[in-house]
Coordinates of C-alpha atoms in Angstrom, one line a residue:
X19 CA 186.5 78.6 138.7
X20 CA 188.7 82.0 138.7
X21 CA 188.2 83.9 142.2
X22 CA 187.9 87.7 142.1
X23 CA 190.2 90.0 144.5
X24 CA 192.0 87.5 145.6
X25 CA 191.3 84.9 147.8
X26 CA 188.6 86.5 149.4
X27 CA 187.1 87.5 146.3
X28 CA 183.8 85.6 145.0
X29 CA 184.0 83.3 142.0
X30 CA 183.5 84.8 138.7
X31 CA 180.4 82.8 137.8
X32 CA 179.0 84.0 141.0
X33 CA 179.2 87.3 140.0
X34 CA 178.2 86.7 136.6
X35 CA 174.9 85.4 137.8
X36 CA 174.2 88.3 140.4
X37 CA 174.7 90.0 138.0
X38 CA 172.3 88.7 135.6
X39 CA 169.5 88.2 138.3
X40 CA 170.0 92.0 138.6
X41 CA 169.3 92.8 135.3
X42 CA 166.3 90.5 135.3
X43 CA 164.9 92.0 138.7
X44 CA 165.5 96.1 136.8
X45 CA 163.5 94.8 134.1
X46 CA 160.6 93.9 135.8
X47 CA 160.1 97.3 136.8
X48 CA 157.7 98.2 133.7
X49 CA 155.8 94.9 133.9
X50 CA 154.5 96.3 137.4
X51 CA 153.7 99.6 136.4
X52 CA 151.7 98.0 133.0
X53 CA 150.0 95.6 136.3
X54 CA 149.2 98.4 137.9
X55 CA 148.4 100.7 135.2
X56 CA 145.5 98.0 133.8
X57 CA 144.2 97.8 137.1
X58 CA 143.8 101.5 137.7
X59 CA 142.6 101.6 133.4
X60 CA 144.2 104.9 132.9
X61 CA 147.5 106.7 133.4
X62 CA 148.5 110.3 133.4
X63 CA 150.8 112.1 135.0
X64 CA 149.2 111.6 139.2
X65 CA 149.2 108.3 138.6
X66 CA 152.8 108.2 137.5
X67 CA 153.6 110.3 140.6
X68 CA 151.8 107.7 143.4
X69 CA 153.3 104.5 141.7
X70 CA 157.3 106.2 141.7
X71 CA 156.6 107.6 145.2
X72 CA 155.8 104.1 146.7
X73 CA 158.6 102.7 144.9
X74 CA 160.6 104.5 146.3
X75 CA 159.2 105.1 149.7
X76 CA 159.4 101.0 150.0
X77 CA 163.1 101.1 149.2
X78 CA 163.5 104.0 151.2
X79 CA 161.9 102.2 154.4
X80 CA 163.8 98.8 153.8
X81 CA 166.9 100.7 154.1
X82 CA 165.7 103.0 156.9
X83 CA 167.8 100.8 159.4
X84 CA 170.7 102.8 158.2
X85 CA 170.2 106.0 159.4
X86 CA 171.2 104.9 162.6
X87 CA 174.4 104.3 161.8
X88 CA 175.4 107.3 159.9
X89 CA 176.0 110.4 162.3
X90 CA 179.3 111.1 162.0
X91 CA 180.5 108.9 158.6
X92 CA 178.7 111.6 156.5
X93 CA 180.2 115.0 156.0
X94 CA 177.3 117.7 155.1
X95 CA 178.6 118.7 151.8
X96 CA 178.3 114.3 151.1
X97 CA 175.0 115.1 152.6
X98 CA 174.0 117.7 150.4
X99 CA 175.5 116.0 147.6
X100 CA 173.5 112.7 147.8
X101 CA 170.6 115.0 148.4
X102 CA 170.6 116.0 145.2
X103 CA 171.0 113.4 143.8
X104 CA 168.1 111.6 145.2
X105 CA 166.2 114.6 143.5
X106 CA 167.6 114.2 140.2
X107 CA 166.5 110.9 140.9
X108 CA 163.0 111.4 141.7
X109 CA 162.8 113.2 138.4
X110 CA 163.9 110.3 136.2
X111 CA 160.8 108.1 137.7
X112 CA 158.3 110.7 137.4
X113 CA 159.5 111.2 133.7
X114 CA 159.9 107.4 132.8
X115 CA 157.4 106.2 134.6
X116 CA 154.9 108.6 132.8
X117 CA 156.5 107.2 129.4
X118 CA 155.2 103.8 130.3
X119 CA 151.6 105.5 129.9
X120 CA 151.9 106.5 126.6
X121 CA 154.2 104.3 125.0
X122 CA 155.5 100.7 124.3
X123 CA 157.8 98.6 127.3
X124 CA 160.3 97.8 124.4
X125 CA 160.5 101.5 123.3
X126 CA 160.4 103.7 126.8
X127 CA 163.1 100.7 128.4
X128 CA 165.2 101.0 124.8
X129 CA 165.3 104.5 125.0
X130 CA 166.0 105.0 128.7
X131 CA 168.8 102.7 128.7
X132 CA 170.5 104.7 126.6
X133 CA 171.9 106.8 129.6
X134 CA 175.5 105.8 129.2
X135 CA 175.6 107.8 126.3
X136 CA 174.6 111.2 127.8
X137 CA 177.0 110.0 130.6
X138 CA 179.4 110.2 128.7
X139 CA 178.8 113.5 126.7
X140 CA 177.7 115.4 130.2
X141 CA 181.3 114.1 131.4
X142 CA 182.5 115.8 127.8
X143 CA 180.8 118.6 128.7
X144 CA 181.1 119.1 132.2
X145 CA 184.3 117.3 133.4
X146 CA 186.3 117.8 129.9
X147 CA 186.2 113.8 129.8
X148 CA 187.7 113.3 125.8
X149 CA 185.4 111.1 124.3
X150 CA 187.2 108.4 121.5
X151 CA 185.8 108.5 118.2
X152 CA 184.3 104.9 118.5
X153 CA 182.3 106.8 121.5
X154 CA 180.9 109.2 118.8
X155 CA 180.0 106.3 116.2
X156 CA 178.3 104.9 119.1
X157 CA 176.5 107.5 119.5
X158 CA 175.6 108.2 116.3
X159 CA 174.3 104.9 115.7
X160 CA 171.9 104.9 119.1
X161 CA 170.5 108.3 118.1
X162 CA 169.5 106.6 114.5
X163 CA 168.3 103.8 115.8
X164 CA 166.3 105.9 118.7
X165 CA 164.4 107.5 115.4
X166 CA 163.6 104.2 114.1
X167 CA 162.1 103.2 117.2
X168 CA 159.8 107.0 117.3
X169 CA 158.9 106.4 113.8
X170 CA 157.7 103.0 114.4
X171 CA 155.7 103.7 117.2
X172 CA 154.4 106.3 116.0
X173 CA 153.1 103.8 112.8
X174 CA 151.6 101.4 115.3
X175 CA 150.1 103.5 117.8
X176 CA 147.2 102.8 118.9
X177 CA 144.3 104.7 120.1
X178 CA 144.4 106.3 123.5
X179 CA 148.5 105.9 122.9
X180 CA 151.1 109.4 122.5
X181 CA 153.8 107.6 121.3
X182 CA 155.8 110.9 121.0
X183 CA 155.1 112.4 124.4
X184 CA 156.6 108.8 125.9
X185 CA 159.3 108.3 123.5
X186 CA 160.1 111.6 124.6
X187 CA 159.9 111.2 128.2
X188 CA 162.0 108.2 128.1
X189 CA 164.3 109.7 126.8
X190 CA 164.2 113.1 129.1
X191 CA 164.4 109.8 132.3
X192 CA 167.5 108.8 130.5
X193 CA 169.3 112.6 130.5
X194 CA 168.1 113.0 134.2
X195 CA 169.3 109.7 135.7
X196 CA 172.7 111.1 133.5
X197 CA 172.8 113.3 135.7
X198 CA 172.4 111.3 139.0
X199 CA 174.8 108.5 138.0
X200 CA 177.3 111.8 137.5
X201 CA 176.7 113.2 140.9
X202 CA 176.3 109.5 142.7
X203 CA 180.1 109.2 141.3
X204 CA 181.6 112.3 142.6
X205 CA 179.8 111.8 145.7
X206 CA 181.1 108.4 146.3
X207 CA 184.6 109.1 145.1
X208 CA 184.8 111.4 147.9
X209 CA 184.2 108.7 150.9
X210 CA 180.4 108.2 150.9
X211 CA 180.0 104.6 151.1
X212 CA 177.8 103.1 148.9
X213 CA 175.2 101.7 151.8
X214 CA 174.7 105.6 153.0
X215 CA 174.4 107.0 149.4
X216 CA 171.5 104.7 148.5
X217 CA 170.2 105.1 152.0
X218 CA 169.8 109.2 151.2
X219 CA 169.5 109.4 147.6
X220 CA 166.2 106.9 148.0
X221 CA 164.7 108.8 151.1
X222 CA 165.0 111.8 149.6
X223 CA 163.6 110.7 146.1
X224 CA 160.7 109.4 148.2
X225 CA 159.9 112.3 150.4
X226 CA 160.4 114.6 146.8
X227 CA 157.9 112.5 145.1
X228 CA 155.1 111.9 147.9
X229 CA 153.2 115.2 148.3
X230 CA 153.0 115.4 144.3
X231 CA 149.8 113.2 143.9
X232 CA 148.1 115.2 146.0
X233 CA 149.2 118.9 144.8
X234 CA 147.7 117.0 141.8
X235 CA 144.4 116.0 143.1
X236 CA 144.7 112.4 143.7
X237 CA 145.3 110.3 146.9
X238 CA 147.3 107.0 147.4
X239 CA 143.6 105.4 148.4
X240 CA 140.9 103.5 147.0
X241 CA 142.8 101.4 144.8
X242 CA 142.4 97.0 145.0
X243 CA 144.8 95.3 147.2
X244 CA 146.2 94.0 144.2
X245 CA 147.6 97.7 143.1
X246 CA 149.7 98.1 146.6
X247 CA 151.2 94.1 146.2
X248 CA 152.6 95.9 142.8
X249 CA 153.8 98.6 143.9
X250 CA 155.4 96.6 147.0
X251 CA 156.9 94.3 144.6
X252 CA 158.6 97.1 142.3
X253 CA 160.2 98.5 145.4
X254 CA 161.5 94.9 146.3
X255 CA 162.7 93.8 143.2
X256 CA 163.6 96.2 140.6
X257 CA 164.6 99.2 142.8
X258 CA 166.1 97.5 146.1
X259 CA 167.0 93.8 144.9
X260 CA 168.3 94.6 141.6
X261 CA 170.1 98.5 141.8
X262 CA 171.7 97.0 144.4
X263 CA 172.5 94.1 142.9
X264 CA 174.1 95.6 139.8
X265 CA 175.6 98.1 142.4
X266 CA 177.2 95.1 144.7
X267 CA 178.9 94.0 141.2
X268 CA 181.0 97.2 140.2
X269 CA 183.2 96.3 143.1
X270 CA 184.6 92.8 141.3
X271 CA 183.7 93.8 137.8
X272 CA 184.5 96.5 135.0
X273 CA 181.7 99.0 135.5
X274 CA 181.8 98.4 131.5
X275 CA 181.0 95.0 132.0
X276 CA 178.3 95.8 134.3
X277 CA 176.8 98.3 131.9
X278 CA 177.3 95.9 128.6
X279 CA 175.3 93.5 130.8
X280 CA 172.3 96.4 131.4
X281 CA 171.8 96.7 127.7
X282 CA 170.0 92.8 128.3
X283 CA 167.0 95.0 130.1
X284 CA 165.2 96.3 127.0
X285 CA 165.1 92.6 125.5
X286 CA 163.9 90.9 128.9
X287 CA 161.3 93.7 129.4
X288 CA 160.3 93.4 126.0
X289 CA 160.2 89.9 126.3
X290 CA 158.1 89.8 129.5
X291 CA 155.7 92.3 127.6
X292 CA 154.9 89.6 125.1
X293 CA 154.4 87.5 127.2
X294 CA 151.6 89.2 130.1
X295 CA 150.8 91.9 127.5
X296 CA 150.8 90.5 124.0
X297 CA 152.8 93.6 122.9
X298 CA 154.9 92.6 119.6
X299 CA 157.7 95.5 118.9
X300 CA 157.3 96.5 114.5
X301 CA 160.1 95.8 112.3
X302 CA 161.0 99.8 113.1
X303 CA 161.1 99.1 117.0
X304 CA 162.5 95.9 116.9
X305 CA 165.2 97.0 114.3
X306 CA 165.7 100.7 115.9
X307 CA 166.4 98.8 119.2
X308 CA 169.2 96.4 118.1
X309 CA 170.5 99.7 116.3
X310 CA 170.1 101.7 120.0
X311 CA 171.6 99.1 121.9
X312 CA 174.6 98.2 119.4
X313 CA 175.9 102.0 119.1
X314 CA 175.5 102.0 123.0
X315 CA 177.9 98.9 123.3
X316 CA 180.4 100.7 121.0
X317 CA 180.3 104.0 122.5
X318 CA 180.6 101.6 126.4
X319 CA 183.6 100.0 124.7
X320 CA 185.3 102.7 123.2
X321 CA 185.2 104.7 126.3
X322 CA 186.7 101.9 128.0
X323 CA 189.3 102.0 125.1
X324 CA 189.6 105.6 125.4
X325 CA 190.3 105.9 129.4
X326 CA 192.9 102.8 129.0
X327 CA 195.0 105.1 126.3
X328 CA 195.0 107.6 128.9
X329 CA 195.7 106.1 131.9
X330 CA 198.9 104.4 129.7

């Protein structure tokens, strides 16, 4: 089997599976907010707030170790940069995780992992990136099948569901973690290791996102044990175990690859869904998310396409 990076490099299929696992462990994410969400029997925004502060307050304290070691590697603009970018990143769990409440797993995870797209077109926007025109079609294509997926939630929904507020919320997670990937990338092109970026950007989520529940009236007490082993698991595995797993990987593979393989989450997490939940996608949502997660394969590959025509 091929080696990566030379000799020290790991084999491909190692990779490959990391990989994989990583993408398994990120989709679990909305299975333990569902857990937690029958437990508590309602949702709403507080409770949105508590279960995205303690994931990322577990992360946050897993990685605490690494504070120690960063005087003097860090510069205070890297600092300030990560900083907010661990806010923009507080946002985009307060808004998804909210989605979870309203809408379906296979719509709110569709929908939010459209975030390459609006990658993309913020780098259009912002950094003056040219987007290819196979970038375009892509996008085209994932914003048609995005209103397949609304329109078919909002045929199935059910009572007690807002299928439009959490279509729409995943989708506003999506434009704000846009905008943390974007800031995480400058940062770490200017010498911020990737160890002391996740170190601040997940302390700083967490300490954004803790006082919120209680501005809001509610308290991180009284729930079953049950509720906390959930929220201690989606710090584990889909924040800590498999951000950094898919993180670990962009240094053997084509962040394109990596990203391709993301587009897997939506079907795991949908499958996972039928499974605990019973939840069947419509013909809409089912179709509207091969449609999403097609055009955002094209518009992946064509900006891949598009960088190699420059850089030649």
């Amino acid at each position: 089997m091929a080696q990566l990076e030379g000799d020290g490099g790991p084999a491909l299929w190692r990779v490959i599976v990391i990989v994989l696992l990583g993408v398994l462990a990120v989709s679990t994410g909305s299975i333990w907010v569902r857990l937690a969400l029958k437990l508590r029997g309602e949702g709403g925004l507080a409770f949105s707030l508590i279960v995205a502060a303690s994931r990322m307050t577990v992360a946050a304290l897993l990685l605490s170790g690494n504070w120690r070691k960063m005087p003097g590697r860090v510069s205070g603009g890297q600092m300030a940069g990560a900083a907010l970018s661990g806010l923009f990143l507080a946002l985009h769990f307060a808004a998804w995780i909210s989605s979870l409440s309203y809408t379906s797993i296979a719509a709110s995870t569709t929908l939010v992992t459209t975030t390459p797209l609006w990658v993309a077109l913020f780098s259009a926007i912002v950094l003056g990136e040219r987007l290819s025109r196979r970038t375009w079609l892509g996008m085209v294509l994932a914003l048609s099948g995005g209103v397949l997926v609304a329109s078919g939630e909002m045929a199935i929904a059910v009572p007690g569901s807002q299928p439009l507020l959490g279509n729409g919320l995943a989708l506003l997670g999506a434009w704000i973690v846009s905008i943390h990937l974007l800031l995480g990338r400058r940062i770490q092109q200017q010498g911020l290791d990737l160890g002391n970026y996740v170190t601040i950007t997940y302390t700083v989520a967490a300490l954004v996102l803790l006082p919120l529940p209680w501005l809001l009236g509610e308290g991180y007490g009284g729930y079953p044990p049950l509720f906390y082993g959930y929220l201690l698991l989606m710090g584990l595995f889909p924040q800590l175990l498999g951000h950094t797993s898919l993180n670990w990987a962009l240094r053997w593979l084509s962040p394109t690859w990596v990203t391709l393989a993301v587009l897997l989450e939506p079907i795991s997490a949908s499958f996972l869904g039928f499974l605990l939940f019973g939840e069947v996608p419509g013909s809409d949502v089912f179709l509207g998310g091969v449609v999403v997660l097609t055009g955002v394969a094209i518009a992946v590959l064509g900006g891949r396409e598009s960088r190699g025509d420059r850089d030649r």
